[in-house]
Amino acid sequence: MSLSFEIPVSVETFYVAAQSDPALNRYVFAYTITIKNHSTETVQLLRRYWLITDANGKETEVHGEGVVGEQPQLAPGSSYSYTSGAVLETPVGTMQGHYEMTSQSQLSFKAAIPLFRLALPNILN
């Protein structure tokens, strides 16, 4: 029997000018992630994986426990949001990845984080 876990992940990004220094190739971005549990079971986020790519093609992989110090549990129909950040050496980049999750019935699965762009405002058409 195959169970399907519908865990959509949405992202909103922001450029943080106050912490950035373009003269030193330091571009700081914040992102707010919202994770929704559309399944019929409570799920828990255990680990995260990110692939961060800047405009020069430099890739950075990030692995870690939970998000912002938490391993949130999401009941059916609930959502969880958090804000974090990334520092790039270029004014444009991308992030993508997944969350390693477990269900109430102890099934492990991955919730995909769709590719999203980090960019200075008005730099792209």
Coordinates of N, CA and C in Angstrom, one line a residue:
M1 N 0.9 -1.2 0.0 CA 0.0 0.0 0.0 C 0.9 1.2 0.0
S2 N 0.6 2.2 -0.9 CA 1.4 3.4 -1.0 C 0.6 4.6 -0.4
L3 N 1.2 5.2 0.5 CA 0.5 6.4 1.1 C 1.1 7.7 0.4
S4 N 0.2 8.6 0.2 CA 0.7 9.9 -0.4 C 0.6 11.0 0.6
F5 N 1.7 11.7 0.7 CA 1.7 12.8 1.7 C 1.8 14.1 0.8
E6 N 0.7 14.9 0.9 CA 0.7 16.2 0.2 C 1.2 17.3 1.1
I7 N 2.4 17.7 0.9 CA 3.1 18.7 1.7 C 3.6 19.8 0.8
P8 N 2.8 20.7 0.4 CA 3.3 21.8 -0.5 C 4.1 22.8 0.3
V9 N 5.1 23.3 -0.4 CA 6.0 24.2 0.2 C 6.0 25.5 -0.6
S10 N 5.7 26.6 0.0 CA 5.7 27.9 -0.8 C 6.8 28.8 -0.2
V11 N 7.3 29.7 -1.0 CA 8.4 30.6 -0.7 C 8.2 32.0 -1.1
E12 N 8.5 33.0 -0.2 CA 8.5 34.4 -0.5 C 9.9 34.9 -0.2
T13 N 10.6 35.7 -1.1 CA 11.9 36.1 -0.9 C 12.0 37.6 -0.8
F14 N 13.1 38.1 -0.1 CA 13.3 39.5 0.1 C 14.8 39.8 0.0
Y15 N 15.2 40.9 -0.5 CA 16.6 41.4 -0.5 C 16.8 42.2 0.7
V16 N 17.8 42.0 1.5 CA 18.1 42.7 2.7 C 19.2 43.7 2.5
A17 N 18.9 44.9 2.0 CA 19.8 45.9 1.6 C 20.7 46.3 2.8
A18 N 20.1 46.4 4.0 CA 20.8 46.9 5.2 C 22.0 46.0 5.6
Q19 N 21.9 44.7 5.2 CA 23.0 43.8 5.6 C 23.9 43.4 4.4
S20 N 23.6 44.0 3.3 CA 24.3 43.7 2.0 C 25.4 44.7 1.8
D21 N 26.4 44.3 1.1 CA 27.5 45.3 0.7 C 27.9 44.9 -0.7
P22 N 27.2 45.4 -1.8 CA 27.6 45.0 -3.1 C 29.0 45.3 -3.5
A23 N 29.7 46.3 -2.9 CA 31.1 46.6 -3.2 C 32.0 45.4 -2.8
L24 N 31.5 44.7 -1.8 CA 32.3 43.5 -1.3 C 31.7 42.2 -1.8
N25 N 30.8 42.3 -2.8 CA 30.1 41.1 -3.4 C 29.4 40.3 -2.3
R26 N 28.7 41.0 -1.4 CA 27.9 40.4 -0.3 C 26.4 40.8 -0.5
Y27 N 25.6 39.9 -0.9 CA 24.2 40.1 -1.2 C 23.4 39.2 -0.2
V28 N 22.6 39.8 0.7 CA 21.9 39.1 1.7 C 20.4 39.0 1.3
F29 N 19.9 37.8 1.4 CA 18.5 37.6 1.1 C 17.8 36.9 2.2
A30 N 16.6 37.2 2.5 CA 15.8 36.5 3.4 C 14.7 35.8 2.7
Y31 N 14.2 34.7 3.2 CA 13.1 34.0 2.6 C 12.2 33.5 3.7
T32 N 10.9 33.5 3.4 CA 9.9 33.0 4.3 C 9.3 31.7 3.6
I33 N 9.4 30.6 4.3 CA 8.9 29.4 3.9 C 7.6 29.0 4.6
T34 N 6.6 28.6 3.8 CA 5.3 28.1 4.4 C 5.2 26.6 4.0
I35 N 5.0 25.7 5.0 CA 4.9 24.3 4.7 C 3.4 23.9 5.2
K36 N 2.7 23.3 4.3 CA 1.3 23.0 4.6 C 1.1 21.5 4.6
N37 N 0.4 21.0 5.5 CA 0.1 19.5 5.6 C -1.3 19.3 5.1
H38 N -1.4 18.8 3.8 CA -2.6 18.4 3.2 C -2.9 16.9 3.3
S39 N -2.1 16.2 4.1 CA -2.3 14.8 4.3 C -3.3 14.5 5.4
T40 N -3.6 13.3 5.6 CA -4.5 12.9 6.7 C -3.8 12.5 8.0
E41 N -2.5 12.6 8.0 CA -1.7 12.3 9.2 C -0.9 13.4 9.7
T42 N -0.6 13.5 11.0 CA 0.4 14.4 11.5 C 1.8 14.0 11.0
V43 N 2.6 15.0 10.6 CA 3.9 14.8 10.1 C 4.9 15.7 10.8
Q44 N 6.2 15.3 10.8 CA 7.2 16.1 11.5 C 8.4 16.3 10.6
L45 N 8.9 17.5 10.5 CA 10.0 17.8 9.8 C 11.3 17.5 10.6
L46 N 12.1 16.7 10.1 CA 13.3 16.2 10.8 C 14.6 16.9 10.4
R47 N 14.8 17.0 9.1 CA 16.0 17.5 8.5 C 15.7 18.3 7.3
R48 N 16.7 19.2 6.9 CA 16.6 20.0 5.7 C 17.8 19.8 4.8
Y49 N 17.6 19.9 3.5 CA 18.7 19.9 2.5 C 18.5 21.1 1.5
W50 N 19.5 21.9 1.3 CA 19.4 23.0 0.4 C 20.6 22.9 -0.6
L51 N 20.3 23.3 -1.9 CA 21.3 23.5 -2.9 C 21.1 24.9 -3.3
I52 N 22.2 25.7 -3.0 CA 22.2 27.2 -3.2 C 23.2 27.4 -4.4
T53 N 22.7 28.1 -5.4 CA 23.6 28.3 -6.6 C 23.6 29.8 -6.9
D54 N 24.8 30.4 -7.0 CA 24.8 31.8 -7.3 C 25.0 32.0 -8.9
A55 N 25.0 33.3 -9.3 CA 25.0 33.5 -10.8 C 26.3 33.1 -11.4
N56 N 27.3 32.8 -10.7 CA 28.6 32.3 -11.2 C 28.6 30.8 -11.3
G57 N 27.5 30.2 -10.9 CA 27.4 28.7 -10.9 C 28.0 28.0 -9.7
K58 N 28.4 28.8 -8.7 CA 29.0 28.3 -7.5 C 27.8 27.7 -6.7
E59 N 28.0 26.4 -6.3 CA 27.0 25.7 -5.6 C 27.4 25.4 -4.1
T60 N 26.5 25.6 -3.2 CA 26.7 25.3 -1.8 C 25.6 24.4 -1.4
E61 N 26.0 23.3 -0.7 CA 25.0 22.4 -0.2 C 24.9 22.6 1.3
V62 N 23.7 22.6 1.8 CA 23.5 22.8 3.3 C 22.6 21.6 3.8
H63 N 23.1 20.9 4.8 CA 22.3 19.8 5.4 C 22.2 20.2 6.9
G64 N 21.1 19.9 7.5 CA 21.0 20.2 8.9 C 19.7 19.6 9.5
E65 N 19.7 19.6 10.9 CA 18.6 19.2 11.6 C 17.5 20.3 11.7
G66 N 16.3 19.9 11.4 CA 15.2 20.9 11.5 C 15.4 22.1 10.8
V67 N 14.6 23.2 11.2 CA 14.7 24.5 10.6 C 14.6 25.5 11.7
V68 N 15.4 26.5 11.7 CA 15.5 27.6 12.7 C 15.4 27.0 14.1
G69 N 16.2 25.9 14.4 CA 16.2 25.3 15.7 C 15.0 24.5 16.1
E70 N 14.1 24.2 15.2 CA 12.9 23.4 15.5 C 12.8 22.3 14.6
Q71 N 12.0 21.3 15.0 CA 11.6 20.1 14.2 C 10.1 20.1 14.3
P72 N 9.4 21.0 13.6 CA 8.0 21.2 13.8 C 7.1 20.0 13.4
Q73 N 6.1 19.8 14.2 CA 5.0 18.8 13.8 C 3.9 19.6 13.2
L74 N 3.3 19.0 12.2 CA 2.2 19.6 11.5 C 1.0 18.7 11.5
A75 N -0.1 19.1 12.2 CA -1.3 18.3 12.2 C -2.0 18.4 10.8
P76 N -2.8 17.4 10.4 CA -3.5 17.5 9.2 C -4.2 18.9 9.0
G77 N -4.1 19.5 7.9 CA -4.7 20.8 7.6 C -4.0 22.0 8.2
S78 N -2.9 21.8 8.9 CA -2.1 22.9 9.5 C -1.0 23.3 8.6
S79 N -0.4 24.5 9.0 CA 0.8 24.9 8.3 C 1.8 25.5 9.3
Y80 N 3.1 25.6 8.8 CA 4.2 26.1 9.6 C 5.0 27.1 8.7
S81 N 5.3 28.2 9.2 CA 6.1 29.2 8.5 C 7.3 29.6 9.3
Y82 N 8.4 29.9 8.6 CA 9.6 30.4 9.3 C 10.3 31.3 8.3
T83 N 11.2 32.1 8.8 CA 12.0 33.0 7.9 C 13.5 32.7 8.3
S84 N 14.3 32.6 7.2 CA 15.7 32.4 7.3 C 16.4 33.3 6.3
G85 N 17.7 33.0 6.0 CA 18.4 33.8 5.1 C 19.5 33.1 4.4
A86 N 20.1 33.8 3.4 CA 21.2 33.2 2.6 C 22.0 34.4 2.2
V87 N 23.3 34.2 2.1 CA 24.3 35.2 1.6 C 24.9 34.7 0.3
L88 N 24.8 35.5 -0.7 CA 25.4 35.2 -2.0 C 26.5 36.2 -2.4
E89 N 27.4 35.8 -3.3 CA 28.4 36.7 -3.8 C 28.0 37.4 -5.0
T90 N 26.8 37.1 -5.5 CA 26.3 37.7 -6.7 C 24.8 38.2 -6.5
P91 N 24.4 39.1 -7.3 CA 23.0 39.7 -7.0 C 21.9 38.8 -7.4
V92 N 22.2 37.7 -8.0 CA 21.1 36.7 -8.4 C 21.6 35.3 -8.1
G93 N 20.6 34.5 -7.6 CA 20.9 33.1 -7.4 C 19.7 32.3 -7.2
T94 N 19.8 31.0 -7.0 CA 18.6 30.1 -6.8 C 18.9 29.2 -5.6
M95 N 17.7 28.8 -5.0 CA 17.8 27.8 -4.0 C 16.7 26.7 -4.3
Q96 N 17.0 25.5 -3.9 CA 16.0 24.4 -4.0 C 16.5 23.3 -3.0
G97 N 15.6 22.4 -2.8 CA 16.0 21.3 -1.8 C 14.8 20.5 -1.4
H98 N 14.9 19.9 -0.2 CA 13.8 19.1 0.4 C 13.9 19.1 1.9
Y99 N 12.8 18.7 2.5 CA 12.7 18.4 3.9 C 12.6 16.9 4.1
E100 N 13.3 16.3 5.0 CA 13.1 14.9 5.4 C 12.1 14.9 6.5
M101 N 11.0 14.2 6.2 CA 9.9 14.2 7.1 C 9.6 12.8 7.6
T102 N 8.8 12.7 8.6 CA 8.3 11.4 9.1 C 6.8 11.6 9.4
S103 N 6.0 10.5 9.2 CA 4.6 10.6 9.4 C 4.3 10.0 10.8
Q104 N 3.1 10.2 11.2 CA 2.6 9.6 12.5 C 2.7 8.1 12.5
S105 N 2.6 7.5 11.3 CA 2.7 6.0 11.2 C 4.2 5.6 10.9
Q106 N 5.1 6.5 11.2 CA 6.6 6.2 11.1 C 7.1 6.0 9.7
L107 N 6.4 6.5 8.7 CA 6.9 6.4 7.3 C 7.8 7.7 7.0
S108 N 8.9 7.4 6.5 CA 9.8 8.5 6.1 C 9.6 9.0 4.7
F109 N 9.6 10.2 4.4 CA 9.5 10.7 3.0 C 10.1 12.1 2.9
K110 N 10.2 12.6 1.7 CA 10.8 13.9 1.4 C 9.7 14.8 0.9
A111 N 9.7 16.1 1.4 CA 8.8 17.1 0.9 C 9.7 18.0 0.0
A112 N 9.4 18.2 -1.2 CA 10.3 19.0 -2.1 C 10.1 20.5 -1.9
I113 N 11.2 21.2 -1.9 CA 11.2 22.6 -1.9 C 11.5 23.1 -3.3
P114 N 10.5 23.7 -4.0 CA 10.7 24.0 -5.4 C 11.8 25.0 -5.6
L115 N 12.4 25.0 -6.8 CA 13.5 26.0 -7.1 C 12.9 27.4 -7.0
F116 N 13.6 28.3 -6.4 CA 13.1 29.7 -6.3 C 14.3 30.6 -6.5
R117 N 14.1 31.8 -6.9 CA 15.1 32.7 -7.3 C 15.3 33.8 -6.2
L118 N 16.6 34.1 -5.9 CA 17.0 35.2 -5.1 C 17.5 36.3 -6.0
A119 N 17.0 37.5 -6.0 CA 17.5 38.5 -6.9 C 17.2 39.9 -6.3
L120 N 18.2 40.8 -6.6 CA 18.0 42.2 -6.3 C 16.7 42.7 -7.0
P121 N 15.9 43.5 -6.3 CA 14.7 44.1 -7.0 C 15.1 44.8 -8.3
N122 N 14.3 44.5 -9.3 CA 14.3 45.2 -10.6 C 15.6 44.8 -11.4
I123 N 16.3 43.8 -11.0 CA 17.5 43.4 -11.7 C 17.1 42.5 -12.9
L124 N 16.0 41.8 -12.7 CA 15.5 40.9 -13.8 C 14.2 41.4 -14.3
N125 N 14.0 41.1 -15.6 CA 12.7 41.6 -16.2 C 11.6 40.6 -15.8

